[in-house]
Coordinates of C-alpha atoms in Angstrom, one line a residue:
M1 CA 101.7 157.3 183.6
R2 CA 103.4 158.1 180.3
T3 CA 102.1 156.1 177.4
K4 CA 104.8 157.2 175.0
N5 CA 107.1 154.3 176.0
L6 CA 104.4 151.8 175.5
L7 CA 103.9 152.8 171.9
N8 CA 107.5 152.0 170.8
E9 CA 109.4 148.7 170.5
L10 CA 111.8 148.5 173.4
V11 CA 113.9 145.5 172.6
N12 CA 115.0 144.9 169.0
R13 CA 117.9 143.5 166.9
E14 CA 119.5 146.9 166.6
N15 CA 120.2 146.9 170.3
Q16 CA 121.9 143.5 170.3
D17 CA 124.6 143.6 167.6
F18 CA 126.3 146.8 166.7
F19 CA 128.2 145.4 163.7
F20 CA 125.1 144.0 161.9
T21 CA 123.2 147.2 162.7
I22 CA 125.8 149.2 160.8
M23 CA 125.7 146.8 157.9
N24 CA 121.9 146.4 158.2
H25 CA 122.4 142.8 157.3
L26 CA 120.9 140.0 159.5
P27 CA 122.9 136.8 158.8
N28 CA 121.2 133.4 158.5
P29 CA 121.2 132.0 162.1
D30 CA 121.1 128.4 160.8
K31 CA 123.5 126.5 163.0
I32 CA 124.6 124.1 160.4
L33 CA 125.7 126.8 158.0
R34 CA 127.4 128.8 160.8
R35 CA 129.4 125.8 162.1
T36 CA 130.4 124.5 158.7
G37 CA 131.0 127.9 157.1
K38 CA 129.0 126.9 154.1
T39 CA 126.2 128.7 152.3
I40 CA 122.6 127.6 151.7
E41 CA 123.8 126.0 148.4
A42 CA 125.1 123.1 150.6
Y43 CA 121.5 122.2 151.2
R44 CA 120.8 122.1 147.5
D45 CA 123.5 119.5 147.1
L46 CA 121.6 117.3 149.5
K47 CA 119.0 116.7 146.8
N48 CA 121.5 114.5 145.1
D49 CA 120.9 111.9 147.8
P50 CA 118.3 109.3 146.4
H51 CA 116.4 109.1 149.7
V52 CA 116.3 112.8 150.2
W53 CA 115.0 113.2 146.7
S54 CA 112.4 110.5 147.2
C55 CA 111.1 112.1 150.3
I56 CA 110.9 115.5 148.6
Q57 CA 108.9 114.1 145.7
S58 CA 106.7 112.2 148.1
R59 CA 105.9 115.3 150.1
K60 CA 105.2 117.5 147.0
S61 CA 103.2 114.8 145.2
G62 CA 100.7 114.8 148.1
L63 CA 99.6 118.3 147.1
L64 CA 100.3 118.4 143.3
G65 CA 97.6 116.0 142.5
L66 CA 94.9 118.2 143.9
E67 CA 92.7 120.4 141.8
Y68 CA 92.1 124.0 142.6
T69 CA 89.3 126.5 142.4
I70 CA 88.9 130.3 142.6
A71 CA 86.4 130.9 145.4
Q72 CA 84.2 134.0 145.0
N73 CA 84.2 135.2 148.6
N74 CA 81.5 137.8 147.9
S75 CA 83.7 139.4 145.3
D76 CA 82.4 140.6 141.9
S77 CA 81.9 137.9 139.4
I78 CA 83.8 139.9 136.8
V79 CA 86.9 139.9 139.1
V80 CA 86.5 136.2 139.7
K81 CA 86.5 135.6 135.9
F82 CA 89.5 137.9 135.5
I83 CA 91.5 135.9 138.1
E84 CA 90.4 132.5 136.6
D85 CA 91.5 133.6 133.1
I86 CA 94.9 134.7 134.5
F87 CA 95.5 131.4 136.4
N88 CA 94.6 129.4 133.4
T89 CA 97.6 130.9 131.6
L90 CA 100.0 130.2 134.5
D91 CA 101.9 127.0 135.1
I92 CA 100.2 126.4 138.5
N93 CA 101.8 123.0 138.9
Q94 CA 105.3 124.4 138.6
I95 CA 104.4 127.4 140.8
Q96 CA 103.3 125.0 143.6
R97 CA 106.5 123.1 143.3
D98 CA 108.5 126.3 143.7
I99 CA 106.4 127.4 146.7
L100 CA 107.1 124.0 148.3
E101 CA 110.8 124.7 148.2
A102 CA 110.3 127.0 151.1
P103 CA 109.9 124.2 153.7
L104 CA 113.1 122.7 152.3
F105 CA 115.3 125.8 152.6
G106 CA 113.3 127.9 155.0
Y107 CA 112.3 130.6 152.5
Q108 CA 111.8 130.9 148.8
P109 CA 111.7 134.3 147.0
I110 CA 109.6 134.1 143.8
E111 CA 109.7 137.0 141.3
V112 CA 106.4 137.9 139.6
M113 CA 106.8 138.8 136.0
W114 CA 104.2 141.4 135.0
K115 CA 103.0 142.7 131.6
Q116 CA 100.5 145.4 130.6
T117 CA 97.7 144.2 128.3
E118 CA 96.7 146.0 125.2
G119 CA 93.3 147.5 124.5
Q120 CA 91.1 150.4 125.6
R121 CA 91.6 149.5 129.2
K122 CA 95.0 148.3 130.1
F123 CA 95.5 145.7 132.9
L124 CA 98.6 144.6 134.7
V125 CA 98.7 140.8 134.7
P126 CA 101.3 138.2 135.8
T127 CA 102.8 136.2 132.9
G128 CA 105.0 134.0 135.1
L129 CA 106.4 133.4 138.5
I130 CA 110.1 132.5 138.7
A131 CA 111.7 131.0 141.8
K132 CA 115.1 132.7 142.5
P133 CA 118.0 131.2 144.4
Q134 CA 117.9 131.9 148.1
E135 CA 121.5 132.9 148.3
W136 CA 120.7 136.0 146.1
F137 CA 118.7 137.4 149.0
F138 CA 119.1 138.3 152.7
F139 CA 117.1 139.9 155.4
D140 CA 117.9 143.2 157.1
T141 CA 117.8 143.8 160.8
K142 CA 114.1 144.7 160.6
G143 CA 113.3 141.4 159.0
N144 CA 112.7 142.8 155.5
L145 CA 113.8 140.9 152.4
K146 CA 116.6 142.5 150.3
F147 CA 118.4 141.3 147.2
K148 CA 122.1 141.4 146.8
K149 CA 123.9 143.6 144.2
S150 CA 127.6 143.8 143.8
A151 CA 127.8 147.6 143.7
V152 CA 125.4 147.9 146.7
P153 CA 126.8 146.1 149.8
E154 CA 123.8 147.0 151.9
G155 CA 121.4 145.3 149.4
I156 CA 118.3 146.7 147.7
H157 CA 114.7 146.4 148.8
P158 CA 112.6 144.9 146.0
P159 CA 109.8 147.1 144.7
P160 CA 106.3 146.4 146.1
M161 CA 104.3 143.6 144.5
K162 CA 107.4 142.2 142.8
I163 CA 108.7 139.4 145.0
L164 CA 106.5 136.8 146.7
N165 CA 108.6 135.9 149.8
V166 CA 107.5 132.4 150.9
Q167 CA 108.7 131.7 154.4
Y168 CA 108.4 128.4 156.4
E169 CA 107.9 128.9 160.1
P170 CA 109.8 132.2 160.4
D171 CA 110.0 134.0 163.8
Y172 CA 111.5 137.1 165.2
L173 CA 114.9 135.6 165.6
N174 CA 114.9 133.9 162.3
P175 CA 113.1 135.5 159.4
Y176 CA 115.0 133.0 157.1
G177 CA 112.6 130.3 158.3
H178 CA 113.4 126.8 159.4
S179 CA 115.0 124.6 156.8
L180 CA 114.0 120.9 156.7
L181 CA 117.1 120.1 154.7
S182 CA 119.1 121.6 157.5
K183 CA 117.7 118.8 159.7
C184 CA 118.9 116.2 157.1
Y185 CA 122.5 117.5 156.8
W186 CA 124.3 115.3 159.3
A187 CA 122.2 112.3 158.5
V188 CA 123.2 112.5 154.8
T189 CA 126.8 113.2 155.8
F190 CA 127.1 110.2 158.1
K191 CA 125.2 108.1 155.6
N192 CA 127.6 108.9 152.8
G193 CA 130.5 108.1 155.1
G194 CA 129.0 104.8 155.9
I195 CA 128.5 104.0 152.3
K196 CA 132.1 104.9 151.5
F197 CA 133.4 102.5 154.3
W198 CA 131.0 99.8 153.1
V199 CA 132.3 100.0 149.5
N200 CA 135.9 99.8 150.8
F201 CA 134.8 96.8 153.0
T202 CA 133.2 95.1 150.0
E203 CA 136.3 95.6 147.8
K204 CA 138.5 94.2 150.5
Y205 CA 136.4 91.3 151.7
G206 CA 133.9 90.7 149.0
M207 CA 136.3 88.9 146.6
P208 CA 137.8 85.5 147.3
I209 CA 141.5 85.4 148.3
I210 CA 143.7 83.8 145.6
L211 CA 146.5 81.7 147.2
G212 CA 149.5 80.6 145.1
N213 CA 151.9 78.1 146.5
Y214 CA 155.5 78.0 145.2
T215 CA 158.4 75.7 146.0
R216 CA 160.9 76.7 148.6
G217 CA 163.7 77.1 146.0
A218 CA 161.8 79.6 143.8
S219 CA 163.7 82.8 143.0
S220 CA 162.4 86.2 143.8
E221 CA 161.7 86.8 140.1
E222 CA 159.6 83.7 139.9
I223 CA 157.7 84.7 143.0
Q224 CA 157.0 88.1 141.6
N225 CA 155.9 86.6 138.3
L226 CA 153.4 84.4 140.2
A227 CA 152.1 87.4 142.1
D228 CA 151.6 89.3 138.8
V229 CA 149.8 86.3 137.3
L230 CA 147.5 86.0 140.3
A231 CA 146.7 89.7 140.2
D232 CA 145.7 89.3 136.5
M233 CA 143.6 86.4 137.4
A234 CA 141.7 88.5 139.9
E235 CA 140.8 90.9 137.0
D236 CA 140.2 88.4 134.2
S237 CA 139.3 85.2 136.2
V238 CA 141.5 83.2 133.8
I239 CA 145.0 81.8 134.5
V240 CA 147.4 79.3 132.9
S241 CA 150.2 77.9 135.0
P242 CA 152.5 74.9 135.2
S243 CA 151.3 71.8 136.9
D244 CA 153.7 72.1 139.8
I245 CA 152.3 75.4 140.9
N246 CA 149.4 75.0 143.3
I247 CA 146.7 77.7 143.2
E248 CA 143.8 77.9 145.6
M249 CA 140.8 80.2 146.1
K250 CA 139.7 80.9 149.6
E251 CA 136.5 82.6 150.6
A252 CA 137.1 85.8 152.6
V253 CA 136.1 85.7 156.2
R254 CA 132.7 87.2 156.8
F255 CA 132.4 89.8 159.4
S256 CA 129.4 91.1 161.3
S257 CA 130.5 94.6 160.4
I258 CA 128.4 94.5 157.2
S259 CA 125.2 94.6 159.4
L260 CA 126.6 97.7 161.1
Y261 CA 126.8 99.6 157.8
K262 CA 123.3 98.5 156.9
E263 CA 121.9 99.7 160.2
L264 CA 123.7 103.0 160.0
I265 CA 122.3 103.7 156.5
K266 CA 118.8 102.5 157.5
F267 CA 118.9 104.8 160.6
C268 CA 120.1 107.8 158.6
N269 CA 117.3 107.2 156.0
A270 CA 114.7 107.0 158.8
E271 CA 116.0 110.3 160.2
I272 CA 115.7 112.0 156.8
S273 CA 112.2 110.7 156.3
K274 CA 111.1 112.0 159.7
A275 CA 112.7 115.4 158.9
I276 CA 110.9 115.9 155.6
L277 CA 107.8 113.8 155.9
S278 CA 107.4 113.7 159.7
Q279 CA 107.1 110.0 159.5
T280 CA 108.8 107.0 158.0
L281 CA 106.3 104.4 156.9
T282 CA 105.3 105.9 153.5
T283 CA 108.9 105.7 152.3
E284 CA 110.1 102.6 154.2
I285 CA 107.4 99.9 153.9
E286 CA 108.0 97.2 156.6
M287 CA 106.0 94.9 158.6
G288 CA 103.8 96.7 161.2
S289 CA 100.5 97.0 162.7
L290 CA 97.5 98.6 161.0
A291 CA 97.2 101.2 163.8
A292 CA 100.8 102.2 163.2
S293 CA 100.1 102.5 159.5
Q294 CA 97.0 104.6 160.1
T295 CA 99.0 106.9 162.4
H296 CA 101.7 107.4 159.9
F297 CA 99.2 108.2 157.1
K298 CA 97.4 110.6 159.3
I299 CA 100.7 112.5 160.0
R300 CA 101.3 112.6 156.2
K301 CA 97.8 114.1 155.7
D302 CA 98.6 116.7 158.3
V303 CA 101.8 117.6 156.4
I304 CA 99.8 117.9 153.2
L305 CA 97.3 120.2 154.9
S306 CA 100.2 122.4 156.2
D307 CA 101.6 122.6 152.6
I308 CA 98.1 123.5 151.3
K309 CA 97.9 126.4 153.6
L310 CA 101.3 127.6 152.5
V311 CA 100.4 127.4 148.8
E312 CA 97.0 129.1 149.3
K313 CA 98.5 131.9 151.4
T314 CA 101.1 132.6 148.7
L315 CA 98.8 132.6 145.7
N316 CA 96.1 134.5 147.6
K317 CA 98.8 137.2 148.1
L318 CA 99.3 137.2 144.4
I319 CA 95.5 137.5 143.8
Q320 CA 95.4 140.4 146.2
W321 CA 98.1 142.2 144.2
I322 CA 96.3 141.6 140.9
V323 CA 93.0 142.9 142.2
E324 CA 94.6 145.9 143.9
L325 CA 96.5 146.9 140.7
N326 CA 93.6 146.5 138.4
F327 CA 90.4 147.1 140.5
G328 CA 91.6 148.9 143.6
N329 CA 90.9 148.1 147.2
I330 CA 87.9 145.7 146.9
Q331 CA 86.9 142.2 148.1
C332 CA 89.2 139.6 146.6
P333 CA 88.4 136.0 145.5
S334 CA 90.7 133.4 146.8
F335 CA 92.6 130.4 145.6
K336 CA 91.6 127.1 147.2
L337 CA 93.0 123.6 146.7
I338 CA 90.3 120.9 146.8
L339 CA 91.0 117.8 148.8
N340 CA 89.9 114.5 147.3
D341 CA 86.4 113.2 148.2
S342 CA 87.9 110.5 150.3
D343 CA 89.6 113.1 152.4
N344 CA 86.4 115.1 152.7
S345 CA 84.1 112.2 153.3
Q346 CA 83.8 112.6 157.0
K347 CA 83.2 116.4 156.8
I348 CA 80.6 115.9 154.0
E349 CA 78.8 113.3 156.1
R350 CA 78.8 115.6 159.1
D351 CA 77.5 118.6 157.1
L352 CA 74.7 116.5 155.6
K353 CA 73.6 115.2 159.0
I354 CA 73.6 118.8 160.4
S355 CA 71.5 120.0 157.4
Q356 CA 69.0 117.2 157.7
T357 CA 68.3 117.9 161.3
G358 CA 66.6 121.2 160.3
M359 CA 67.9 122.8 163.5
I360 CA 71.0 124.5 161.9
R361 CA 71.1 125.9 158.4
L362 CA 74.5 126.0 156.7
T363 CA 74.8 129.2 154.7
K364 CA 75.7 129.6 151.0
K365 CA 78.9 131.2 152.1
Y366 CA 79.8 128.1 154.1
W367 CA 79.3 125.8 151.2
M368 CA 81.4 128.1 149.0
N369 CA 84.3 128.4 151.4
S370 CA 84.3 124.7 152.5
Y371 CA 84.0 123.0 149.1
G372 CA 85.0 125.6 146.6
F373 CA 81.6 126.2 145.0
N374 CA 81.0 129.4 143.1
E375 CA 77.8 131.3 143.9
D376 CA 76.2 130.5 140.6
E377 CA 76.7 126.8 141.2
I378 CA 74.5 126.7 144.3
L379 CA 70.8 126.5 143.9
E380 CA 68.8 127.3 147.1
L381 CA 65.8 125.1 147.6

């Protein structure tokens, strides 16, 4: 049996689409963008919706309130101190916000701005991380990120250690990742349409109808003058008329249609909440059982944990670059976000019970990795 055929990839993108193979440009397979003919900028416009913005802020705030630590991971203490000093100069809060744009758009390229320090030994350190617009980038048929340039239609590969490419649930078919805002597109569109019709409905039926009675022998000019006066009354709520002209105000007939608009908007908001937060209760407080509330908050915690992994993975890639550029291929410390004590209470209680049995001894490395302790903060008894 020949093993040569086993060592090569048999089925790939180049075999499937000749045109894109020639251009070496893999288009974004997002169905919304393809069907509407729009670019990813259309998703950025969705942030103008108050409920979308509220959900985004709610999702990000679940992570932004957490503190972080640089875990040693058996790396040299000098390297740990070096990384800590660098991270103290960076706007970690804004960097985390930028990283969390990836779930919204599917991917988020972040450019690392480096500078060389002065002194006897020169170091390369990041001075800032800048999130760049997604539409400035694309993926080639091999799934590699490239940035667009007007004079280079095939695009340019960014240099190594320059662009942190944050992707949310990418796969072989879709290196652009899965956009949560894509899932909100039609909900926001239908919601805006419902609000537009609701406003028209309110203008038409929200104001009372002003009825002016004129005598049968009135001329066309007199009738028109009366109509003009009534129109002015609708604006100013003031009218002066002769005693022989009868003016009445009748309430507009109420229709059940108003409840349809409310239900449509409520439904669309619920769909938006589910797309971004995976649940609805934390943004739409209503009467409900305690069990339902606990389920929703557990889902929210799971979303936060997912975002934590995304942020940690991205910043640990940055740490890897820093260490490699300045110290070579050695063990790297890691960036870890620390959950609140209330979130860790069950795990802490379990670990204490295990330790107290005396049958299992949790290692120093376990305490460092689980709770973010540094080696010099743990005193062995």
